[in-house]
CSV table of C-alpha atoms and ligand atoms in Angstrom, one decimal:
chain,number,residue,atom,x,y,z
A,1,UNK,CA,319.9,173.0,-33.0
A,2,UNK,CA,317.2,173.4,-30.8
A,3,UNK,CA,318.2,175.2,-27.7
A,4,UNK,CA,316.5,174.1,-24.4
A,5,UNK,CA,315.9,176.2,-21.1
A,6,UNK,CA,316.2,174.0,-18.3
A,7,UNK,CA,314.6,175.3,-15.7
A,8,UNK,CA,313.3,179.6,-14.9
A,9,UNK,CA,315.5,181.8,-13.4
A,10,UNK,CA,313.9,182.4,-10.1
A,11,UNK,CA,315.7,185.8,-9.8
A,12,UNK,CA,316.9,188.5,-11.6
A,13,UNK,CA,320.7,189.6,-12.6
A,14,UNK,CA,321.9,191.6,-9.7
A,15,UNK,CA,322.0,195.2,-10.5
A,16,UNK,CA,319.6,194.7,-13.3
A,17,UNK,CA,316.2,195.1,-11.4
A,18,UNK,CA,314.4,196.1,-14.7
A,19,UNK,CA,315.7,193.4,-17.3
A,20,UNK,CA,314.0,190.1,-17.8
A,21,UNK,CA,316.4,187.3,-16.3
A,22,UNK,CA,319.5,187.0,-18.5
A,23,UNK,CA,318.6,183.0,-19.1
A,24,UNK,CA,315.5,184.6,-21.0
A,25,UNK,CA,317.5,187.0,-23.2
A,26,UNK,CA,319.9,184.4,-24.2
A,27,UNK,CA,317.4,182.3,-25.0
A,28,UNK,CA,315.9,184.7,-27.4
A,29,UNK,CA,319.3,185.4,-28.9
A,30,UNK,CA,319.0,181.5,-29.7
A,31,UNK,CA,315.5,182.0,-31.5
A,32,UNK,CA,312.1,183.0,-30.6
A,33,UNK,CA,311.3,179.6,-29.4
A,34,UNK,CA,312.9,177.2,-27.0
A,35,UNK,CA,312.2,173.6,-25.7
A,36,UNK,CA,311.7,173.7,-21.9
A,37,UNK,CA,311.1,170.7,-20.0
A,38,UNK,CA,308.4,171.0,-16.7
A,39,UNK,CA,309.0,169.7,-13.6
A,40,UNK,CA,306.9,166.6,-14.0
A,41,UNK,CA,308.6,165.6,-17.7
A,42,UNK,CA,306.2,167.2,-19.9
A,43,UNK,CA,307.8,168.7,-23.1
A,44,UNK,CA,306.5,171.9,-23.1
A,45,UNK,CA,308.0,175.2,-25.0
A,46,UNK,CA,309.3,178.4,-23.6
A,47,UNK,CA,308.1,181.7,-26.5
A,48,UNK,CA,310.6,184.6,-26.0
A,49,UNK,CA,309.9,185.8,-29.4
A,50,UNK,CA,307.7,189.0,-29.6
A,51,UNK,CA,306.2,187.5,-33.7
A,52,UNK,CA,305.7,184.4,-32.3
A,53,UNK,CA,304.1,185.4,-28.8
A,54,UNK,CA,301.7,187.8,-31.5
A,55,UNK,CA,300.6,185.5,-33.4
A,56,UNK,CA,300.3,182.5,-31.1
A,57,UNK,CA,297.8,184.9,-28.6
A,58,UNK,CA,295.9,185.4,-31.8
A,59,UNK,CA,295.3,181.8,-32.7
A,60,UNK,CA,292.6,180.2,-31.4
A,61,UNK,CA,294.4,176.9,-31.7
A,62,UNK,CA,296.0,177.8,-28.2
A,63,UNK,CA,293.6,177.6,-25.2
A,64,UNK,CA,293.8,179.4,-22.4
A,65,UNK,CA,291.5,177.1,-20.2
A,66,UNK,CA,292.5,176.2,-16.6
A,67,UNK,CA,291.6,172.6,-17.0
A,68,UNK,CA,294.0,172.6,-19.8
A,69,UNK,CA,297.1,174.4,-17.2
A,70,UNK,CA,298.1,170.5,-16.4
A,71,UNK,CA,302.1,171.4,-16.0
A,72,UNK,CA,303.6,174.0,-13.9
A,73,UNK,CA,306.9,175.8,-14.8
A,74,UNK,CA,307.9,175.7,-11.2
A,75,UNK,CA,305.6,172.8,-9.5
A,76,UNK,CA,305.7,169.6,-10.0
A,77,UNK,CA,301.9,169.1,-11.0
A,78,UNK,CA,302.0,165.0,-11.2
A,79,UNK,CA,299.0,163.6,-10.4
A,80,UNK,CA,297.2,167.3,-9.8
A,81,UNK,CA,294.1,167.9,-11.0
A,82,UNK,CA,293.3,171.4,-12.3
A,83,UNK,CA,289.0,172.3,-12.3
A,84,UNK,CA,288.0,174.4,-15.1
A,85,UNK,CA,287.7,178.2,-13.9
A,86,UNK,CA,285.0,179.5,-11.5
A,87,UNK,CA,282.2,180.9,-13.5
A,88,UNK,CA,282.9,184.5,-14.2
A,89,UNK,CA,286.6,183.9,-14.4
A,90,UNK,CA,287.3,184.3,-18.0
A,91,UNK,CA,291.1,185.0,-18.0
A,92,UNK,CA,291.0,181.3,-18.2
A,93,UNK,CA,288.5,180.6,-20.6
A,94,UNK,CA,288.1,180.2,-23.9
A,95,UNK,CA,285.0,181.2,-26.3
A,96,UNK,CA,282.2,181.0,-26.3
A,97,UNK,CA,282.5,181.0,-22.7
A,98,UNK,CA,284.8,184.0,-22.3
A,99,UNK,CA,282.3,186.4,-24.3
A,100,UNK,CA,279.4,186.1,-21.9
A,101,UNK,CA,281.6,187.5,-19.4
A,102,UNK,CA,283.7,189.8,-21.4
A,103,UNK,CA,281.3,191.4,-23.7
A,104,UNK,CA,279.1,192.8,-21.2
A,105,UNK,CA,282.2,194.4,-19.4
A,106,UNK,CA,283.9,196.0,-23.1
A,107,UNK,CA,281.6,199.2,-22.7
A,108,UNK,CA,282.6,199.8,-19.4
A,109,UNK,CA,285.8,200.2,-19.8
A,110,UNK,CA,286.3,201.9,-23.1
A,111,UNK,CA,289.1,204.9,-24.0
A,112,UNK,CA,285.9,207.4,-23.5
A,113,UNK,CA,284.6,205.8,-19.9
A,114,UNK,CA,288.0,205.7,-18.9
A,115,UNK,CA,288.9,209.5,-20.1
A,116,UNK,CA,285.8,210.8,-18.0
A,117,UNK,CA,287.3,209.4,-15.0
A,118,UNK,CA,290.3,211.6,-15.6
A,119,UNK,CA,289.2,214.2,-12.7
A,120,UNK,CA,288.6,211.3,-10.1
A,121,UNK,CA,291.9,209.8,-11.0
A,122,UNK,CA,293.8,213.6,-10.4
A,123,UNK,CA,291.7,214.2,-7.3
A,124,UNK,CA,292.6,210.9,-5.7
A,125,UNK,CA,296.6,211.3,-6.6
A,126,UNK,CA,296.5,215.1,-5.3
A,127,UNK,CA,294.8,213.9,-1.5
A,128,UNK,CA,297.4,210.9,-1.5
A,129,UNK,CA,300.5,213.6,-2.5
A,130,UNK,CA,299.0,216.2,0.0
A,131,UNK,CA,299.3,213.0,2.7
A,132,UNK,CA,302.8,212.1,1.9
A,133,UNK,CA,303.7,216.4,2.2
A,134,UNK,CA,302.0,216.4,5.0
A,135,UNK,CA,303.9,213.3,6.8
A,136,UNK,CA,307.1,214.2,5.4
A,137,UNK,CA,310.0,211.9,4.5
A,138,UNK,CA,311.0,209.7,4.5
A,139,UNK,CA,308.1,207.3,3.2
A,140,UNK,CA,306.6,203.9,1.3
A,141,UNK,CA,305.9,204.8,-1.8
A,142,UNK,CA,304.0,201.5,-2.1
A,143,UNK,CA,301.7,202.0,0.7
A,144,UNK,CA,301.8,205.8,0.5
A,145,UNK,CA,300.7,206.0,-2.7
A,146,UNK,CA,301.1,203.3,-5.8
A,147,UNK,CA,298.7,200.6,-4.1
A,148,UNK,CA,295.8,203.3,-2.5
A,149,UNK,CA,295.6,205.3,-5.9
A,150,UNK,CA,294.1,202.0,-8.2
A,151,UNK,CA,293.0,200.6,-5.5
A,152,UNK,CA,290.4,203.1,-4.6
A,153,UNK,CA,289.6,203.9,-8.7
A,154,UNK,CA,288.6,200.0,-8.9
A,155,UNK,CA,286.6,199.9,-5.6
A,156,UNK,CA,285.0,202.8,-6.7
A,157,UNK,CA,283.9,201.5,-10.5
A,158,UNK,CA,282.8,198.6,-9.1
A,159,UNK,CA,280.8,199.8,-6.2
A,160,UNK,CA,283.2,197.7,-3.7
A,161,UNK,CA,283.4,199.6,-0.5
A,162,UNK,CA,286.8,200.5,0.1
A,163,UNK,CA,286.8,201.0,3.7
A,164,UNK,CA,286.2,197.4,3.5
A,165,UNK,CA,289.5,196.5,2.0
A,166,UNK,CA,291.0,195.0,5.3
A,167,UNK,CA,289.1,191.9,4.4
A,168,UNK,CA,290.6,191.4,1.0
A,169,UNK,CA,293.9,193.6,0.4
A,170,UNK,CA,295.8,191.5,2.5
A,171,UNK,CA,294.5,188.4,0.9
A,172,UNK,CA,294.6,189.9,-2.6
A,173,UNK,CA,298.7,190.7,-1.9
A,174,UNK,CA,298.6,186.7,-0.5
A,175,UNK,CA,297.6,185.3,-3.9
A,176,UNK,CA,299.2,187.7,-6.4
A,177,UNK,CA,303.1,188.1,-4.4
A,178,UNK,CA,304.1,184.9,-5.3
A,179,UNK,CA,305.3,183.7,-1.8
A,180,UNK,CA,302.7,182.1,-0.2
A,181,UNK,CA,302.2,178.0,0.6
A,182,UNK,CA,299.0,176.0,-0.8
A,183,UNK,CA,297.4,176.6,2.3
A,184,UNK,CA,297.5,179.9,2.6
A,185,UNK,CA,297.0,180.8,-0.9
A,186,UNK,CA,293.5,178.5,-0.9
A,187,UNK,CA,292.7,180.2,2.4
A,188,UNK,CA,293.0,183.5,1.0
A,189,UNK,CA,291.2,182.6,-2.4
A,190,UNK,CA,288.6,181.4,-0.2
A,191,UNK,CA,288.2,184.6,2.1
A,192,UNK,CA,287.5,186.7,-0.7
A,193,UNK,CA,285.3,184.5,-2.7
A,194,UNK,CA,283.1,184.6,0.8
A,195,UNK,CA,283.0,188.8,1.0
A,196,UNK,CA,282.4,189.3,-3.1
A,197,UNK,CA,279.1,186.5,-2.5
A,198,UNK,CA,277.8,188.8,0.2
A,199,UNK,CA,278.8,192.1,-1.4
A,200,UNK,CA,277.2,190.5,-4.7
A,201,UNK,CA,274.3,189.5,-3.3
A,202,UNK,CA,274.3,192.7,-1.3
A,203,UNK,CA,274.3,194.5,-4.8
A,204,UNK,CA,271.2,192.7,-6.2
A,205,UNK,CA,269.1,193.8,-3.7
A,206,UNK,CA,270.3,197.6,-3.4
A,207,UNK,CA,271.8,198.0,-6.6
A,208,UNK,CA,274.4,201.4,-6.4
A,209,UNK,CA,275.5,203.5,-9.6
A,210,UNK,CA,278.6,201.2,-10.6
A,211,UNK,CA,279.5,198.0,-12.8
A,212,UNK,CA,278.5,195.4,-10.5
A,213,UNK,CA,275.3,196.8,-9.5
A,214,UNK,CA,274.6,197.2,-13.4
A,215,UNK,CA,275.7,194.1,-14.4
A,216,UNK,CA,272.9,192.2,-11.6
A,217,UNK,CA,270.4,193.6,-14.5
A,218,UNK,CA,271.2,191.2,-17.0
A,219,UNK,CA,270.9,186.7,-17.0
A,220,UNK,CA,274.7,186.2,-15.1
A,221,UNK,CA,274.0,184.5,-11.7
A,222,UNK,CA,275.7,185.8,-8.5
A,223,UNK,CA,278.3,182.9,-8.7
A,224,UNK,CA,279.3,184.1,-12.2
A,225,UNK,CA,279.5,188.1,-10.7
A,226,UNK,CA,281.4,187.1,-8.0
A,227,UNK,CA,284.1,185.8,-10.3
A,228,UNK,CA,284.1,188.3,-12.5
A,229,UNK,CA,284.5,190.5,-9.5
A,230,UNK,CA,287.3,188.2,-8.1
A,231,UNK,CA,289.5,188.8,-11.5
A,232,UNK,CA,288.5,193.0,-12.0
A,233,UNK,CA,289.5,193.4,-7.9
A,234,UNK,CA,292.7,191.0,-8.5
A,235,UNK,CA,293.9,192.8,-11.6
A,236,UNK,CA,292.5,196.3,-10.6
A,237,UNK,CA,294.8,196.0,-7.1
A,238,UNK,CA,297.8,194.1,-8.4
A,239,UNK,CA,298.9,196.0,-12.1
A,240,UNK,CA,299.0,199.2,-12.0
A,241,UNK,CA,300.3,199.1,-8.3
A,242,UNK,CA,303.2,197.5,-9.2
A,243,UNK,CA,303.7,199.6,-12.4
A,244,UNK,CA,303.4,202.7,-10.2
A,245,UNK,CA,306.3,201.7,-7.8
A,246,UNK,CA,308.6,200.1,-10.4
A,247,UNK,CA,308.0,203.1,-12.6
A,248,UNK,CA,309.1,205.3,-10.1
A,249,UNK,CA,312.5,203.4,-9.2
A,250,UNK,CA,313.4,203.0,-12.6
A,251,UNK,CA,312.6,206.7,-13.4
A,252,UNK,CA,315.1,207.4,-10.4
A,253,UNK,CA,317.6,205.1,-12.2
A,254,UNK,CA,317.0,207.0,-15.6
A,255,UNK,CA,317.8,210.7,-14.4
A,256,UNK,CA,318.0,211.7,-17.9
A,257,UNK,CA,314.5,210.4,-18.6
A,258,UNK,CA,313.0,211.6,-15.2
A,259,UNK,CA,314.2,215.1,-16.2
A,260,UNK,CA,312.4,215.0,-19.4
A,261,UNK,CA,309.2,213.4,-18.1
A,262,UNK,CA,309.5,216.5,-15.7
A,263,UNK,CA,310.4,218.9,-18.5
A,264,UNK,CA,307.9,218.4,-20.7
A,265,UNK,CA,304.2,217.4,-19.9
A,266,UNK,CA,303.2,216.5,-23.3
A,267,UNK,CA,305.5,213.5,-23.1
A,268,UNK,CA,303.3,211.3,-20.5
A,269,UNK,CA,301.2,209.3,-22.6
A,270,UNK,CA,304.4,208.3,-24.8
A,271,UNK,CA,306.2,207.6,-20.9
A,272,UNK,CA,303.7,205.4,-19.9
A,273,UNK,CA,303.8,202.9,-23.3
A,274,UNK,CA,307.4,203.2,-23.0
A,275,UNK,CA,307.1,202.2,-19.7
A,276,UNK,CA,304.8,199.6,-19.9
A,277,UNK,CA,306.5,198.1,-22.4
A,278,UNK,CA,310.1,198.6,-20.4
A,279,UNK,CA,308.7,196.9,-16.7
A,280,UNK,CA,306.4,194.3,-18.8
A,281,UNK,CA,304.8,193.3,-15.0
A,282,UNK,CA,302.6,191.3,-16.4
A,283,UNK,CA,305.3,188.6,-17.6
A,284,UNK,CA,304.1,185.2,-18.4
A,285,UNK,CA,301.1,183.7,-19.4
A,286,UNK,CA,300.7,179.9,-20.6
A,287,UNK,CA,298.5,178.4,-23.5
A,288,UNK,CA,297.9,175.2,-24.4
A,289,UNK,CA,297.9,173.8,-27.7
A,290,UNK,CA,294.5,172.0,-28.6
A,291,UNK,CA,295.6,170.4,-32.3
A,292,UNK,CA,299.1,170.0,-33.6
A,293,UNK,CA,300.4,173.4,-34.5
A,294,UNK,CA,303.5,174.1,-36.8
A,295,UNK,CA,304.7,177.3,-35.6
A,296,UNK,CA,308.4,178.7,-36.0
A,297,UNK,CA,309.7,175.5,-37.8
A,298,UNK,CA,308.4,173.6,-35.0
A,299,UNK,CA,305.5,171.3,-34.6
A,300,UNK,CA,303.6,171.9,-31.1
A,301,UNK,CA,302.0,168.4,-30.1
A,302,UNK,CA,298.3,168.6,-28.9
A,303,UNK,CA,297.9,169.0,-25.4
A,304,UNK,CA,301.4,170.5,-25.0
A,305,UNK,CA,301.9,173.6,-22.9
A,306,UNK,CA,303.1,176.6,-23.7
A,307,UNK,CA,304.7,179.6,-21.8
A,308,UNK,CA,305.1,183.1,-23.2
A,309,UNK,CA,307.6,185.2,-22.0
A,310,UNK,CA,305.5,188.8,-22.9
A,311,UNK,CA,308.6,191.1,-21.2
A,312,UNK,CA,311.2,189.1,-23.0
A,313,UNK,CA,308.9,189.6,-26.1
A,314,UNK,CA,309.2,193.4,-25.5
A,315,UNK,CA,312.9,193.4,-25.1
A,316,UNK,CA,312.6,191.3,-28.4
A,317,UNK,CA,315.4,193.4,-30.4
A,318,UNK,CA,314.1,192.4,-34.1
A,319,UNK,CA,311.1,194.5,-33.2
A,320,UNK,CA,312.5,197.4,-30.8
A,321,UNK,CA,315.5,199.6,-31.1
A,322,UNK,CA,317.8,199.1,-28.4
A,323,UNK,CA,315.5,197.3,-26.6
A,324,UNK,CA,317.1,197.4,-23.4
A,325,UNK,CA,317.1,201.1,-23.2
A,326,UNK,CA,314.4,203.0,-21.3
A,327,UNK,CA,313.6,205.7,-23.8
A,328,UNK,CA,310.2,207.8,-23.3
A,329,UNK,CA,310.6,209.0,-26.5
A,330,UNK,CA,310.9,205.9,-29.0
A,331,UNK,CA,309.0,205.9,-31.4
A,332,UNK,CA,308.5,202.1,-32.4
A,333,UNK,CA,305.2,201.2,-30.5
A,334,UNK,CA,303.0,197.8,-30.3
A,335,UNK,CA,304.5,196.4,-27.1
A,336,UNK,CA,302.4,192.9,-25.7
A,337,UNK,CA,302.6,194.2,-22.3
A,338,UNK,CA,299.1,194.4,-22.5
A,339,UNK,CA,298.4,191.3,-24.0
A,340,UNK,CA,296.9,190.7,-27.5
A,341,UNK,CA,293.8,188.9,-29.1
A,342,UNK,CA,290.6,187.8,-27.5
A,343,UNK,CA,292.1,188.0,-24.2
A,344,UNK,CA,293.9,191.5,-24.0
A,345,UNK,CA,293.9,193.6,-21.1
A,346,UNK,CA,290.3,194.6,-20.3
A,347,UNK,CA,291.5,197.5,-18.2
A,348,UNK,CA,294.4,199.1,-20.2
A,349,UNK,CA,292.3,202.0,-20.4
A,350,UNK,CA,291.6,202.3,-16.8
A,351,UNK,CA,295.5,201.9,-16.1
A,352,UNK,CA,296.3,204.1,-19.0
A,353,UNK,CA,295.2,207.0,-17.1
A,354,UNK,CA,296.0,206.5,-13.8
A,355,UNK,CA,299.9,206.2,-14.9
A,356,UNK,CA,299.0,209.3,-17.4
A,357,UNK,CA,297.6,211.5,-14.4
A,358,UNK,CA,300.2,209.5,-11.6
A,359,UNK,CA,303.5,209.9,-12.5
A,360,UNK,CA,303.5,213.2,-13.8
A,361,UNK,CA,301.9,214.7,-10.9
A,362,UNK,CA,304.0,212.6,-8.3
A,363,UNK,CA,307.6,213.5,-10.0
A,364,UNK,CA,306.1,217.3,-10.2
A,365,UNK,CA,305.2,217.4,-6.6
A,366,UNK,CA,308.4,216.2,-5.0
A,367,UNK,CA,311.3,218.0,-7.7
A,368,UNK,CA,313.8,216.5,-5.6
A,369,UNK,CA,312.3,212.8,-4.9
A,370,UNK,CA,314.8,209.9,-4.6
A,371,UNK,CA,315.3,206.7,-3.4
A,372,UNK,CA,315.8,206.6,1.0
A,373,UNK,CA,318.1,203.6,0.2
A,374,UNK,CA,321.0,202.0,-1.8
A,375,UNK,CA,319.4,200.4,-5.1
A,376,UNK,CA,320.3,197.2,-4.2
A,377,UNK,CA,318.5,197.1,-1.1
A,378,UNK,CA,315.0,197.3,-2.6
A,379,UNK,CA,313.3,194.4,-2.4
A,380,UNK,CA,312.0,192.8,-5.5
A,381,UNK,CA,309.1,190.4,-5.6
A,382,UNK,CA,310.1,186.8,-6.9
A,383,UNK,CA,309.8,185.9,-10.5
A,384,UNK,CA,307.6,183.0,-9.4
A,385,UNK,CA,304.9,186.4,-8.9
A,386,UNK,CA,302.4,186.8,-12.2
A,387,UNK,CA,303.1,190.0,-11.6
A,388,UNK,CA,306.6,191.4,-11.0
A,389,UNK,CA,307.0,194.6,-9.1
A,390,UNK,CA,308.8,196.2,-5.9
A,391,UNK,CA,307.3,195.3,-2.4
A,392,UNK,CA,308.7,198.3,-1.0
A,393,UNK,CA,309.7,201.5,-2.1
A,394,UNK,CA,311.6,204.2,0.3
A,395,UNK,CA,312.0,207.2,-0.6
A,396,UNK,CA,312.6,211.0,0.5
A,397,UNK,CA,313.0,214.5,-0.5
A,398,UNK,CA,313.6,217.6,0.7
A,399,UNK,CA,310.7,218.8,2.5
B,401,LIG,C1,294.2,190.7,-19.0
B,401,LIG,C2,298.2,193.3,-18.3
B,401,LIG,C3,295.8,196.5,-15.6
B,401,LIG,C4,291.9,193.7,-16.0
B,401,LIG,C5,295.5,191.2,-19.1
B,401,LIG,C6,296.5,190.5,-19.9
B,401,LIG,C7,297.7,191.2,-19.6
B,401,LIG,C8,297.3,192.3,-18.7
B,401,LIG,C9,299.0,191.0,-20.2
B,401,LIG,C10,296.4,189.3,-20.8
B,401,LIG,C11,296.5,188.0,-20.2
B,401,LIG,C12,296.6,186.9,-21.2
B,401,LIG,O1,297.2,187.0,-22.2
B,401,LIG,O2,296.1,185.7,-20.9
B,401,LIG,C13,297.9,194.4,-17.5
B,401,LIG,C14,298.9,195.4,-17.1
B,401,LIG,C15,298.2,196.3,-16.4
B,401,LIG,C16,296.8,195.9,-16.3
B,401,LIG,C17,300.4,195.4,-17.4
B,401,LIG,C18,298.6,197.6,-15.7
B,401,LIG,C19,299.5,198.4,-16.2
B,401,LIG,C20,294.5,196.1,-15.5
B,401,LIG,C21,293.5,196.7,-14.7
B,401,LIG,C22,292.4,195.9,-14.8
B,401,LIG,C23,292.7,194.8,-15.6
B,401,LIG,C24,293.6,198.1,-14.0
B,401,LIG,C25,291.1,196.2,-14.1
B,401,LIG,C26,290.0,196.4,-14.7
B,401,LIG,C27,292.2,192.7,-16.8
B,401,LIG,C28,291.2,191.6,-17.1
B,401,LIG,C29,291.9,190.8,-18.0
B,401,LIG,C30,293.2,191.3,-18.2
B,401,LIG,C31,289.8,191.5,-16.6
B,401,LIG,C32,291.3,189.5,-18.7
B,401,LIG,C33,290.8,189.8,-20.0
B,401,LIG,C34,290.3,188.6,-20.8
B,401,LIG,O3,290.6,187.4,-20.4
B,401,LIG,O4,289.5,188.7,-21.7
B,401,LIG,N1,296.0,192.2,-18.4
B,401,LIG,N2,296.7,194.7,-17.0
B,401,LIG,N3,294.0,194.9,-16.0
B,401,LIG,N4,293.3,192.5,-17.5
B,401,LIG,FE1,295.0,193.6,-17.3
C-alpha cells in the first residue's frame, strides 16, 4: 500500500543536525514515492527516491513555472494567486523561456572561468583567516568567514559593489532564512529589486569588466538583468555560505574525517562532493506535472504538484553505500545536490572552488579549531528555509 506523509517535519531529530528529518527516511524506506496531502487538500506527491527525483528533473513533463507553484507544503495557498516569475528569474521557468536567460550566463561560469578564479578565491580566504588570527577566539564562523568569502567572489563577478551590501545582505538573509512574515519577506524582495534597477541601469551607462556589465551588450532589457541579478546575488550569498558553516560543524563532529581532510591535501575535491552530497542544503524543490505522467507504478494527474526531497535522495541507500555515513573518501559519486537537467546548478563551478580552496585552508590554519559551544546549542535554521544551514557558528582555538 501506498504510504502517505502527512504533513513535513519542521525540525530535525535531536542530535542529528546532519540527517534529513527521520519522517523523510522512513518514507523512503516505504518507496521512492509517497502521497502527501497540502494544506489546502491538494493531492500532491512527496519524491524521496534518488531514480525517481533523476529522472523526473530530466522530463520535461514536469514544470518548474511559478504560476504553476499553486500549493504550498506548509501554507495554506487557497485562493492565492501565484504571477509567473519576474523576467530574468529563470529558476522558475520553463523553456524556451529559461534559455534566453540561461544560455548567455553558461560561458561565464564554466569549470575553466571558474578554475582561473582560483587565486582570488585563496587570496580572499587568507585576508578573512589573517582577520579571525588577528581578533582571536573565540569567533562566528558565519560572519567571520563562511558568509564574506562567496559573498565578496559573487559581488565581484558580477560587478555588484560590495561595500554596498548593507542594503541587500540583510534582506537577502530575510528572504532565504525561512523565518520571516509575508510582509517582511515582500518588503525585503522589494528593497533589493529597487538597488539591482539602479545598479543595472547604473551598469548600462558605465559598463565595468564583469557579467552584468557584459551582459547590457546583448537584446535583455534592464527588468530582465535585474532578475537575473536577483537569483545569481540570492544563490551566490545563500549556498555556499551555508555549506561553509555546516561543513565545518560536521567536520568537527567527524574527527576521523577532519584528520584526513587535514592529512592529506589531495583529498579536497573528493571532501567537497562528499560533502555536498552529505549536507544536501539545497533540499527541496517542487515541479508540477503538465500531462498525466506514470512514474514509479503511479499515475501523476495533470496539474498535480510535486515535491522532491534532493537530500533524502542522496541519503537514498539503493544508490549510496552507507548513506548515512560522512565518508570523504567514497567512491560512489552522482549525488543531486546540485540539481540535474535543464535546471542544474548554474554556479557549481563557482562553489566548487570556493569549498576546494576554503575548507582546506581554514582546518590548516587553526590545527586545533573547535566548536566554543555544546553541539546541541547551535542553532539550526528551520526546515521551512530552501536552504538549510547553521545561523551561527562559535568556535575557538588555541591562539
Ligand atoms: C540552481 C544547489 C551554489 C546559482 C540550483 C539547483 C540546486 C542548486 C539544487 C537546482 C534547482 C532546481 O532543481 O530547480 C546549489 C548548491 C550550491 C549552489 C548546493 C552551493 C554549494 C550556487 C552559486 C550560484 C548558484 C554559488 C551563483 C552563481 C544557481 C542558479 C540556478 C541554480 C542561477 C538556477 C539554474 C536554472 O534554473 O537553470 N542550485 N547551488 N548556485 N543555482 Fe545553485
Amino acid at each position: 500500500s501506498l504510504h502517505t506523509v502527512t504533513t513535513l517535519p519542521t525540525a530535525r531529530q535531536p542530535g542529528c543536525p546532519f540527517d534529513p528529518p527521520a519522517e523523510l527516511i522512513d518514507a523512503r524506506r516505504h518507496g521512492p514515492i509517497s502521497r502527501f496531502p497540502f494544506p489546502d487538500g491538494h493531492q500532491g506527491w512527496l519524491v524521496t527516491g534518488y531514480d525517481l527525483v533523476r529522472s523526473i528533473l530530466a522530463d520535461a513533463r514536469f514544470s518548474s513555472r511559478k504560476e504553476l507553484m499553486l500549493h504550498h507544503p506548509t501554507i495554506d495557498m487557497t485562493g492565492i494567486e501565484v504571477p509567473p516569475a519576474p523576467p530574468g528569474e529563470f529558476l522558475l521557468m520553463d523553456e524556451p523561456q529559461h534559455s534566453r536567460y540561461r544560455k548567455p550566463l553558461v560561458g561565464k561560469f564554466t569549470v575553466r572561468r571558474m578554475r582561473q578564479l582560483t587565486e582570488r578565491v585563496e587570496q580572499i580566504t587568507a585576508d578573512h583567516l589573517d582577520a579571525m588570527e588577528k581578533a582571536g577566539p573565540p569567533t562566528d564562523l558565519v560572519t567571520a568567514f563562511a558568509k564574506p568569502v562567496p559573498a565578496i567572489m559573487i559581488c565581484e563577478l558580477l560587478g555588484v559593489p560590495y561595500e554596498d551590501r548593507g542594503s541587500f545582505q540583510e534582506n537577502i538573509d530575510t528572504f532565504m532564512s525561512g523565518e520571516a512574515g509575508d510582509e517582511d519577506l515582500i518588503a525585503a524582495y522589494t528593497s533589493v529589486q529597487q538597488y539591482l534597477a539602479e545598479l543595472v541601469a547604473a551598469k548600462r551607462a558605465n559598463p565595468t569588466d564583469d557579467i552584468l556589465s557584459e551582459l547590457t551588450d546583448s537584446d535583455l532589457t534592464d527588468e530582465e538583468l535585474k532578475g537575473m541579478a536577483l537569483i545569481l546575488l540570492a544563490a551566490g550569498f545563500d549556498t555556499t555560505a551555508n555549506m561553509l558553516a555546516l561543513g565545518t560543524f560536521a567536520l568537527l563532529r567527524n574527527p576521523a574525517q577532519l584528520a584526513a581532510l587535514r592529512a592529506d591535501p589531495t583529498l579536497a575535491d573528493k571532501a567537497v562532493e562528499e560533502l555536498t552530497r552529505y549536507l544536501s542544503v539545497a533540499k527541496t524543490f517542487m515541479r508540477t506535472a503538465l500531462e498525466d505522467v506514470e512514474v514509479g507504478g503511479q499515475t501523476i494527474k495533470a496539474g498535480t504538484t510535486v515535491i522532491l526531497s534532493y537530500n533524502t535522495a542522496n541519503r537514498d541507500p539503493e544508490r549510496f553505500t552507507d548513506p548515512h555515513v560522512l565518508d570523504l573518501r567514497r567512491q560512489d559519486g552522482g549525488h543531486l545536490a546540485f540539481g540535474h537537467g535543464i535546471h542544474q546548478c548554474l554556479g557549481q563551478q563557482l562553489a566548487r572552488v570556493e569549498m576546494r580552496v576554503a575548507f582546506p585552508a581554514l582546518v590548516n590554519r587553526f590545527p586545533t579549531l573547535r566548536l566554543a559551544v555544546p553541539a546541541e546549542e547551535v542553532s539550526l535554521r528551520p526546515e521551512a528555509a530552501d536552504v538549510y544551514g547553521v545561523k551561527s557558528l562559535p568556535v575557538t582555538w588555541d591562539a
